Coordinates of C-alpha atoms in Angstrom, one line a residue:
X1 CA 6.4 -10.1 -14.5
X2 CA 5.7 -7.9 -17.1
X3 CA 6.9 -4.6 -17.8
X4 CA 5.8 -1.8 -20.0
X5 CA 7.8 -0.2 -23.0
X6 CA 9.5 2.9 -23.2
X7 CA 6.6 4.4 -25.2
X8 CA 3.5 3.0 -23.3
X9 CA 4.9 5.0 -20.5
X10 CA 5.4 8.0 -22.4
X11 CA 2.0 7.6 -23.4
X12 CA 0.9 7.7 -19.6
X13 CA 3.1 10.1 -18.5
X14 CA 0.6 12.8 -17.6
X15 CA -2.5 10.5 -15.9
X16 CA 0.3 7.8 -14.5
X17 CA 2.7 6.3 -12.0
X18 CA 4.7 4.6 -14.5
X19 CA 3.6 0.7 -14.3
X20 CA 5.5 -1.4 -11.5
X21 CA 6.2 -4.8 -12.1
X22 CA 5.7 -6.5 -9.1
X23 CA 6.7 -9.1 -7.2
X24 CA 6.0 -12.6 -6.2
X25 CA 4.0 -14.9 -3.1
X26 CA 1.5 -14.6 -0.7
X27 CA 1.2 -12.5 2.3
X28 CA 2.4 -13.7 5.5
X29 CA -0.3 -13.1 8.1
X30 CA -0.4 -12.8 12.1
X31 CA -1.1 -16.4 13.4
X32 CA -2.1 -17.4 16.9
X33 CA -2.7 -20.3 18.8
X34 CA -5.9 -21.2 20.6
X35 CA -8.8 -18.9 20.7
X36 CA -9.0 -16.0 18.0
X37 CA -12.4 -14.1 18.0
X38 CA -12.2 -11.0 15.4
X39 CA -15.1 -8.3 15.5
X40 CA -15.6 -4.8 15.4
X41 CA -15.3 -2.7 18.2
X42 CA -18.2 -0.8 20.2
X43 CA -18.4 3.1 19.0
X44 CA -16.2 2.5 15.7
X45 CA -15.2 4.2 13.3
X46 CA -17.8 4.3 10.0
X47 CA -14.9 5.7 7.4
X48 CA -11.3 4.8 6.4
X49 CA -9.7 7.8 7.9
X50 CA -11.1 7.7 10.9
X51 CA -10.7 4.2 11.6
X52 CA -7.6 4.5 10.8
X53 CA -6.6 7.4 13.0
X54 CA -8.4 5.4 16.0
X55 CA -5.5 3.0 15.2
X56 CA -3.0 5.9 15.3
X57 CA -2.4 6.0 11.3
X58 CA -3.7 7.9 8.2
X59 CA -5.6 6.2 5.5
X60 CA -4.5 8.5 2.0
X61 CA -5.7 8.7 -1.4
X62 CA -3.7 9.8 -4.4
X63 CA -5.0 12.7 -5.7
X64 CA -5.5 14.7 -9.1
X65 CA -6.7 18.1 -9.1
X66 CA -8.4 17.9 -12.3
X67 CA -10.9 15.6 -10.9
X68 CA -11.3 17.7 -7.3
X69 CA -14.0 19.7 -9.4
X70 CA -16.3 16.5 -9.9
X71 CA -18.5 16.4 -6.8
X72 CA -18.2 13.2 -6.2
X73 CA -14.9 12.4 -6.1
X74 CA -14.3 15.4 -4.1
X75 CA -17.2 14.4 -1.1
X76 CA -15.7 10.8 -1.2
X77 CA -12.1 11.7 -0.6
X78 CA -13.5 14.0 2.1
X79 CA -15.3 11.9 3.9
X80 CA -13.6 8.7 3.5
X81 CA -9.4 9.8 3.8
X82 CA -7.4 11.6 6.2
X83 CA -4.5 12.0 3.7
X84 CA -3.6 13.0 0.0
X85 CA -0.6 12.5 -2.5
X86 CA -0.4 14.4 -5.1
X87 CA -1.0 11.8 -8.0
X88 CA 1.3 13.9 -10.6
X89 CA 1.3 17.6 -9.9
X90 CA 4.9 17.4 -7.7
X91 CA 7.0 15.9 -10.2
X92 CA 9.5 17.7 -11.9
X93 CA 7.6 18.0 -15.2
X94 CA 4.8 19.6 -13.6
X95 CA 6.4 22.2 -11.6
X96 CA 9.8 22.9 -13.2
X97 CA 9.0 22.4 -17.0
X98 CA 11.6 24.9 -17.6
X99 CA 15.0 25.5 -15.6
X100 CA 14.2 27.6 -12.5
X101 CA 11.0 28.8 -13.7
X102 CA 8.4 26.6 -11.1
X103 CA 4.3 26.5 -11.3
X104 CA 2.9 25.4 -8.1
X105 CA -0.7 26.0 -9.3
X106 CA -1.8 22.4 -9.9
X107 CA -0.3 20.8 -6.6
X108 CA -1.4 24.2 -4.9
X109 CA -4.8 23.1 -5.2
X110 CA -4.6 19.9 -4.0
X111 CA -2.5 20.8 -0.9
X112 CA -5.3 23.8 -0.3
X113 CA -8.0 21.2 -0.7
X114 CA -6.5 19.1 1.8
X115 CA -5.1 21.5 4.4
X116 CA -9.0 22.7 4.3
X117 CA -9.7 19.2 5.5
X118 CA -7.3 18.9 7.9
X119 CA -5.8 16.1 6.2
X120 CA -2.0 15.1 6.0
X121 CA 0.3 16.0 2.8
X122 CA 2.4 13.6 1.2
X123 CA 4.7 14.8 -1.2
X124 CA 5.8 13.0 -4.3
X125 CA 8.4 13.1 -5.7
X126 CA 11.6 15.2 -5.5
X127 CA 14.0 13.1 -7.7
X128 CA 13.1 10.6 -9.8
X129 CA 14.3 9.3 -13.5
X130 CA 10.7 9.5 -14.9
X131 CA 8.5 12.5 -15.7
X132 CA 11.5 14.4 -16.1
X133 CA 11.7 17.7 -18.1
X134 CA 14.2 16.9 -21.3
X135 CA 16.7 19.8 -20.2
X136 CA 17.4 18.5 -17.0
X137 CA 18.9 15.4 -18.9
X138 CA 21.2 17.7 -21.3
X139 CA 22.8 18.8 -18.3
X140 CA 26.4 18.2 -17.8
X141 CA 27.4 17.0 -14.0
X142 CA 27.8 20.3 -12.3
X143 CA 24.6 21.9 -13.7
X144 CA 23.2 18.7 -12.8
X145 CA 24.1 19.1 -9.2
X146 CA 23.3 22.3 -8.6
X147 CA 19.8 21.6 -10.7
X148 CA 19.1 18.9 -8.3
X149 CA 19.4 20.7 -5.4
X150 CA 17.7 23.9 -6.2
X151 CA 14.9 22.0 -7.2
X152 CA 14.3 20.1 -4.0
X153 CA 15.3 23.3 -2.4
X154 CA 12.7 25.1 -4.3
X155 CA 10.0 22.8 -3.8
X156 CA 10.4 21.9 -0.4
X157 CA 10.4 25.7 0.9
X158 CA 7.1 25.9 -1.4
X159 CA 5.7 23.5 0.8
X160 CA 7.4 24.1 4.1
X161 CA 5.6 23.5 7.0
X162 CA 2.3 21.9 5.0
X163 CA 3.7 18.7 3.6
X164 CA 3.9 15.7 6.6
X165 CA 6.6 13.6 4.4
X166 CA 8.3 13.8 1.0
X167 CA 9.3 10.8 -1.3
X168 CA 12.6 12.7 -1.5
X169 CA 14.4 9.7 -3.9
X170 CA 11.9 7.7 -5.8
X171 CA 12.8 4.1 -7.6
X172 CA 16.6 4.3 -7.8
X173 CA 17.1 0.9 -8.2
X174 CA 17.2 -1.7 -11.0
X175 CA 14.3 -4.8 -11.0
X176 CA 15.7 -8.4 -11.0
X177 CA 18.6 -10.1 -9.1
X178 CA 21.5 -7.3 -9.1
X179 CA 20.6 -5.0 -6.7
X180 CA 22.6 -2.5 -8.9
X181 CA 21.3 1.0 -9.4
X182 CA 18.8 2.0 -11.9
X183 CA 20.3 4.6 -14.9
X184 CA 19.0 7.6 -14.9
X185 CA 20.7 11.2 -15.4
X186 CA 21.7 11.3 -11.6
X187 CA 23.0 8.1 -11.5
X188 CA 24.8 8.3 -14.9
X189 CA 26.5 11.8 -14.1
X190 CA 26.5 12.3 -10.2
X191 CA 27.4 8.4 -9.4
X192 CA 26.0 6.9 -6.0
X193 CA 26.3 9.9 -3.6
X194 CA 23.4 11.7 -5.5
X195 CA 20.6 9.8 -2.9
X196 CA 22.2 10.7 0.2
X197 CA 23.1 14.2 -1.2
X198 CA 19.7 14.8 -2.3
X199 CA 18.9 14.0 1.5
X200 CA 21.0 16.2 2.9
X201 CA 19.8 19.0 0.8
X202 CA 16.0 17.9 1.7
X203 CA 17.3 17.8 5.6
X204 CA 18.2 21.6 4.7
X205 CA 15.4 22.8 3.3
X206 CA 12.9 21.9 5.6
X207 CA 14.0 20.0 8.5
X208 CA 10.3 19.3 10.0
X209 CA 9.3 17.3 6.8
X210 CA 9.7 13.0 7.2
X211 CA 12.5 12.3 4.4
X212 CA 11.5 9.2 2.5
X213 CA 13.2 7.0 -0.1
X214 CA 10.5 5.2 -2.3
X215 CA 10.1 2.4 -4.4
X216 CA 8.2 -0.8 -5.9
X217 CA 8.8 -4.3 -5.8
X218 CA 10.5 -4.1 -2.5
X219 CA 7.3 -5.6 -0.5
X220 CA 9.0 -8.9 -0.2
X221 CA 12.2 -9.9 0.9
X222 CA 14.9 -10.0 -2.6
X223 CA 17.8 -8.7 -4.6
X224 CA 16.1 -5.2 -4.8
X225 CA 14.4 -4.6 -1.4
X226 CA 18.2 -5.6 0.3
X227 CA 19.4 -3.3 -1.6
X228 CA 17.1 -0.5 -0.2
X229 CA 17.6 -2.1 2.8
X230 CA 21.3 -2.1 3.1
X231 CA 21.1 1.5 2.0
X232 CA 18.6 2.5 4.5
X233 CA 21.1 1.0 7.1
X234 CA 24.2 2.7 6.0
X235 CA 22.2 6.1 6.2
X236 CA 21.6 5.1 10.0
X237 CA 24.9 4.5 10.7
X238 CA 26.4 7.3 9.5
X239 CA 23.9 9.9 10.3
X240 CA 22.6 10.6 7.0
X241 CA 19.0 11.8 7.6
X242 CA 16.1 9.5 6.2
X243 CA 13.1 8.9 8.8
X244 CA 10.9 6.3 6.3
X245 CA 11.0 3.7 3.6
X246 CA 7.7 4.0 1.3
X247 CA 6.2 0.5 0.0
X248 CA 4.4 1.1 -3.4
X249 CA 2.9 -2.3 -3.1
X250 CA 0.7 -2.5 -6.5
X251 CA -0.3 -6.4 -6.9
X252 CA -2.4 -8.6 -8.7
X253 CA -3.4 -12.4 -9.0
X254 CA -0.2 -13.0 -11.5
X255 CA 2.2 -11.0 -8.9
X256 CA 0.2 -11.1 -5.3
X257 CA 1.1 -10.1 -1.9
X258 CA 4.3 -11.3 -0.8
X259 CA 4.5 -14.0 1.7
X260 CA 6.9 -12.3 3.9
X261 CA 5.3 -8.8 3.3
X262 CA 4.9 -8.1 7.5
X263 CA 8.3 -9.3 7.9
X264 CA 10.1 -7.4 5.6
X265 CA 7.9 -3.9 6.4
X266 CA 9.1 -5.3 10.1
X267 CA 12.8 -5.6 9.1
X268 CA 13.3 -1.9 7.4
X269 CA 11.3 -0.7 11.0
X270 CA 13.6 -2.0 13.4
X271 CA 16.7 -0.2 11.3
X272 CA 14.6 2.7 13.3
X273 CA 12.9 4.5 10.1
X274 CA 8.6 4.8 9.8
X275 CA 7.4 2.7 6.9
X276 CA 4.9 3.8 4.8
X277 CA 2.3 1.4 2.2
X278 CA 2.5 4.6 -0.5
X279 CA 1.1 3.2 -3.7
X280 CA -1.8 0.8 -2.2
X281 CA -3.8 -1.0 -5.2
X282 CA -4.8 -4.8 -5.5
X283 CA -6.3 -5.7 -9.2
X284 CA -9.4 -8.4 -9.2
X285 CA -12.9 -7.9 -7.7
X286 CA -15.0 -9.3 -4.8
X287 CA -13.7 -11.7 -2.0
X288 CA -10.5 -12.5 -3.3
X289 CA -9.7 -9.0 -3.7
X290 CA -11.0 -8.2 -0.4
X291 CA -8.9 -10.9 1.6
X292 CA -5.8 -9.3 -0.5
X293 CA -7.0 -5.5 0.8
X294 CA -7.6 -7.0 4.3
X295 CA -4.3 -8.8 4.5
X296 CA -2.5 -5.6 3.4
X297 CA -3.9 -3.9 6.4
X298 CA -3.3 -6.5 8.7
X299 CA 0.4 -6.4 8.0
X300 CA 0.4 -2.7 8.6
X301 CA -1.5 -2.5 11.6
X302 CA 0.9 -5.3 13.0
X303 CA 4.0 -3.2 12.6
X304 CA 4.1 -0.2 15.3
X305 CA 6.1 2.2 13.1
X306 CA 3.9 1.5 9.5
X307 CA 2.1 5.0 10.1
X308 CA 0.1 4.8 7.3
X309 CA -1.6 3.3 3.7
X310 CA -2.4 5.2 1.1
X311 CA -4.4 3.7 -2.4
X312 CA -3.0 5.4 -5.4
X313 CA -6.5 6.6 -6.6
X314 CA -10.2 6.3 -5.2
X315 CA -12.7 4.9 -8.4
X316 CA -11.7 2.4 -10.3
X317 CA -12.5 4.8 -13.9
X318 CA -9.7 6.8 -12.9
X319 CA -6.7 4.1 -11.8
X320 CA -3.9 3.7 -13.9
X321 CA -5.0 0.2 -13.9
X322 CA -8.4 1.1 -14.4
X323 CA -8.7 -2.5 -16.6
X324 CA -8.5 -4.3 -13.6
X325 CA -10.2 -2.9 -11.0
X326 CA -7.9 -2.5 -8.0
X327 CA -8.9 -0.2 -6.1
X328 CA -11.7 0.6 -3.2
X329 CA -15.0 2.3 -5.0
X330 CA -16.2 1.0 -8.5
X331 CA -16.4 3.9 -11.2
X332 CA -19.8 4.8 -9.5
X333 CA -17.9 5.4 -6.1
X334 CA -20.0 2.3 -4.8
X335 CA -17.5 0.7 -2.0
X336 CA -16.9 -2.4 -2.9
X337 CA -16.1 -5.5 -0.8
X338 CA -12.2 -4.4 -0.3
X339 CA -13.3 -1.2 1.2
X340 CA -15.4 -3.2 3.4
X341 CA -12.6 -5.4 3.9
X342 CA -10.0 -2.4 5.0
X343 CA -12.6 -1.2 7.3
X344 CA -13.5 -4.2 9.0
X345 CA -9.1 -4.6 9.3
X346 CA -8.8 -1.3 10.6
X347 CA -11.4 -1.7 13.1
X348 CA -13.8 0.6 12.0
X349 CA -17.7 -0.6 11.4
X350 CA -20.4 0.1 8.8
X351 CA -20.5 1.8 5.2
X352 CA -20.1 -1.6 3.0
X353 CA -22.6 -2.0 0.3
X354 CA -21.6 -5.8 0.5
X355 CA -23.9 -6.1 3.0
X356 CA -21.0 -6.7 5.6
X357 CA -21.9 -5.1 9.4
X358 CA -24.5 -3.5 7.4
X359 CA -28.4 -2.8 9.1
X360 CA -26.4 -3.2 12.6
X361 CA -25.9 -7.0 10.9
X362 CA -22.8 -8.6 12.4
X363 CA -20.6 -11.4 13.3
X364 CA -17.4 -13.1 15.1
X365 CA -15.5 -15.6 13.9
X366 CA -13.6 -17.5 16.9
X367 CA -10.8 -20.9 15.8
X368 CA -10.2 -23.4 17.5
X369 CA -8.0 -26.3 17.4
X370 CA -10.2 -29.7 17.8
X371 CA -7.7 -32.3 16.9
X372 CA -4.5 -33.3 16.2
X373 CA -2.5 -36.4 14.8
X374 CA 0.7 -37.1 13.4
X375 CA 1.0 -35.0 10.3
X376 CA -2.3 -32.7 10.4
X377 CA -4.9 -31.4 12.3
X378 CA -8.3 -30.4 12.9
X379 CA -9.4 -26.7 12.8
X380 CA -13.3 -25.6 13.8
X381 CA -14.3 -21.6 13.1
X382 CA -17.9 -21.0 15.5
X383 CA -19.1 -18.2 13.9
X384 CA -21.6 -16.5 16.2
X385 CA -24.3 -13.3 15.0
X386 CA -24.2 -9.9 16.9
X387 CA -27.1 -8.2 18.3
X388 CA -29.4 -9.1 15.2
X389 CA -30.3 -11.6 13.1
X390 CA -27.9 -12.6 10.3
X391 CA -29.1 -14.5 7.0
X392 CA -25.6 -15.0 5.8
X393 CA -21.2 -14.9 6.8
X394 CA -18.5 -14.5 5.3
X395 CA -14.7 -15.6 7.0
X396 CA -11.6 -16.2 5.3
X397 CA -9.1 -18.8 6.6
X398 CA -5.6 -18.5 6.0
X399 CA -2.8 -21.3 6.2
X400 CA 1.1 -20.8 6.6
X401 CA 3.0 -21.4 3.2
X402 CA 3.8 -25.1 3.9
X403 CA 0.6 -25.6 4.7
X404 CA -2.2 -26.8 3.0
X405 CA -6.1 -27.7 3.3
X406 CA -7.4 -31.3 2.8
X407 CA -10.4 -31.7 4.0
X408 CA -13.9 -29.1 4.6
X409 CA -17.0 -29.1 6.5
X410 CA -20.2 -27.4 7.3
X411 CA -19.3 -24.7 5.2
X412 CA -18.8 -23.9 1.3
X413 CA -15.1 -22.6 0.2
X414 CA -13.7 -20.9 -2.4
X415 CA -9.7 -20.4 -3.0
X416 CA -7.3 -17.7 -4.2
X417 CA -4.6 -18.5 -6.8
X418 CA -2.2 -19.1 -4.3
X419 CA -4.6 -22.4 -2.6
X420 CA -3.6 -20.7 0.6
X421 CA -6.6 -18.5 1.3
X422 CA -10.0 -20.3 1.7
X423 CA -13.5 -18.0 1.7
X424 CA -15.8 -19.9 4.0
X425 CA -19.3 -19.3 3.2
X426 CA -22.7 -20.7 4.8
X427 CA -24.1 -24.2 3.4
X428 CA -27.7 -24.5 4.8
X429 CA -26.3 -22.6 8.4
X430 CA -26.5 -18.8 7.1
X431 CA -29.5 -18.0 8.9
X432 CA -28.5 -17.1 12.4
X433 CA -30.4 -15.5 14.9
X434 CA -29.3 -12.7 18.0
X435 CA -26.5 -13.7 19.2
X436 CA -27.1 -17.5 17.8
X437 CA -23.9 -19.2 16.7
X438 CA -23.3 -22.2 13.9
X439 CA -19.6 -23.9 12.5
X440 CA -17.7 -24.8 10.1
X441 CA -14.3 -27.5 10.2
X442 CA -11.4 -28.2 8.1
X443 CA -8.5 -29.9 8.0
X444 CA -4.9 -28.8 8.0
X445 CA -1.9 -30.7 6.2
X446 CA 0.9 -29.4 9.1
X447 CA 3.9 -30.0 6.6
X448 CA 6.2 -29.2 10.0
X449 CA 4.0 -26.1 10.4
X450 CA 1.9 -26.2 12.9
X451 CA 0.9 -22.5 13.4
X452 CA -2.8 -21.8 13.6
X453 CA -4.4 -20.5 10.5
X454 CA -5.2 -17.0 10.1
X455 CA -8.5 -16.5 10.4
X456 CA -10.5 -12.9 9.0
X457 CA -13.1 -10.9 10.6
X458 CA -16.5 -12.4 9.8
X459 CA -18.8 -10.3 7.4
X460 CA -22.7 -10.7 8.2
X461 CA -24.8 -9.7 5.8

């Protein structure tokens, strides 16, 4: 993992999230035995927001009101999201620069730009130890206190009645195998009660608002998401209010999706809080960056109380990983494959520029089990064309960690880093007529797993 230094996020403070490093594996997806036939629904949705609402959800964007000016940007995150984050224009910096003197005028014009829209309002972030004004640190422990809670006080009844749910305590713990507190001025002066006092004030100050505690490289189960997770169920216990657990999830091929990413956004769910993917972005390009995107989504959509994603920014130009490409429009606002991807996952239809569902074009993919022996078996995907003519597919098989894929047919693959996600593509059999079908087969190494693979939604093109 790698993480920056002091001063490279000093130098970001104003256009960044402060880098995450991020955790290890690959993601654990929904398996099922037998038939499995993924397409997209009659009458779906053609954007992220509504396909996500069909599903019950929101579909966000993080948002900076310097860019709402550029056409552009503003008609994509309109038509495309049914949610916004303010990218910086929350944190303490930017609205309390000096001690009880606050400028909402920045994150006003987000929140007006969304509320316009009818879109949902996260707000981020109450209390954090980043992006913080340099009096609040010079404060001894009762200024610090009463600081604290004025300021969530302040900002909350700003917002009151307008924001949906606040990331009310943002990254208060330490990376690596401690599970120990991160320092910060709260923690250093105000000792471990200052996260359940700050949601106690945030209860107070607007008691309609979700209270969310929020963090990054908790997406798989370790040191540091049990820690969040043992806090999250002493809060329960004892009745201190917090109604969801925020996911930051930034990845990339060094440090992808956690294997046990469903499970663990499962196991902070059934402690009875919503869980939230609040950070969404996946470095890399094309199909491998796709199956992560669709995988992510998958894993939400799976869990009844994940109510929503959001991607922390819309073109790539304007990420805070803009080098490598992680997020769901190219610097053009061309959607790339992963928007296509997340669409497809979320049920919706149309809008790729990948060709995928696109001209009416589309496809199933149904698995089957052919054949089995002592330590592996047989696995055949029939891929079948929609109501027109297809002149090429696109399905991603994925197999269980012990798992592993020996053999192909009929079909041309391509593997993520982890060797656990194969991208089937056509060789000689892309031309399908209506509603014409062709195969492809593999073999599975069972290693004492013998789950059925995973298997995508096709993408016709």
């Amino acid at each position: 993992m790698v993480i920056d230094s002091c001063q490279e996020r000093a130098e970001r403070r104003f256009r960044l999230p402060v880098r995450r490093a991020l955790s290890l594996g690959v993601v654990g997806l929904l398996t099922a035995a037998g038939v499995l036939t993924l397409s997209g629904p009659a009458n779906a949705a053609s954007t992220l927001g509504g396909a996500a609402a069909a599903k019950g959800r929101y579909f966000g964007a993080a948002v900076a009101a310097n860019h709402l000016g550029e056409s552009q940007y503003a008609a994509t995150l309109d038509t495309e999201f049914n949610a916004v984050t303010p990218e910086n224009e929350m944190k303490w910096d930017a609205v309390e620069s000096s001690r009880n003197s606050f400028n909402f005028s920045s994150a006003d014009q987000i929140v007006g730009h969304a509320q316009g829209k009818g879109m949902k309002i996260r707000g981020h972030t109450l209390v954090w130890h980043s992006q913080l004004p340099g009096w609040v640190s010079g404060l001894n422990a009762t200024d610090l206190r009463s600081a604290m809670n004025n300021h969530i006080t302040k900002v909350m009844q700003h917002y009151q009645g307008k924001i949906y749910a606040w990331d009310v305590v943002n990254e208060a713990f330490q990376d690596g195998n401690s599970g120990a507190r991160r320092s910060s001025p709260f923690q250093d002066k105000l000792g471990n009660g200052f996260i359940e006092e700050a949601f106690r004030t945030a209860r107070a100050a607007d008691p309609n608002a979700k209270l969310c505690y929020n963090d990054y490289n908790t997406d798989g189960q370790n040191a540091k998401s049990n820690a969040v997770y043992n806090l999250v169920k002493d809060f329960k216990a004892r009745g201190v209010p917090i109604d969801c657990v925020g996911f930051q999830s930034h990845f990339n091929s060094q440090s992808p999706v956690p294997s046990d990413y469903q499970q663990n956004l499962q196991r902070f769910a059934d402690l009875g809080v919503d869980v939230q993917i609040t950070e969404l972005d996946i470095e890399g390009s094309g199909s491998a960056q796709a199956d992560n995107y669709r995988r992510v989504t998958q894993a939400c959509l799976a869990v009844s109380r994940c109510t929503g994603m959001t991607v922390w920014g819309i073109p790539d130009k304007y990420s805070w990983r803009a080098s490598g490409t992680p997020l769901l429009f190219d610097d053009n606002y061309g959607k790339k494959p992963a928007y296509q991807a997340v669409l497809t996952a979320l049920g919706g239809t149309g809008g790729g520029d990948d060709g995928g569902g696109g001209g009416g074009r589309t496809c199933t993919a149904t698995y089957s089990e052919t054949q089995r022996w002592g330590d592996r078996f047989n696995g055949q995907v029939t891929v079948r064309a929609g109501s027109s003519a297809i002149s090429g597919w696109t399905v991603t098989v994925t197999v269980r960690s012990a798992q592993s894929v020996s053999t192909t047919w009929n079909g041309s693959p391509s593997w993520d880093g982890s060797g656990k996600v194969m991208t089937m593509r056509p060789n000689g059999n892309g031309n399908l007529g209506a509603g014409a079908t062709t195969s492809f087969g593999f073999t599975v190494m069972a290693n004492g797993d013998w789950s059925a693979p995973a298997i995508g939604s096709c993408t016709a093109s």
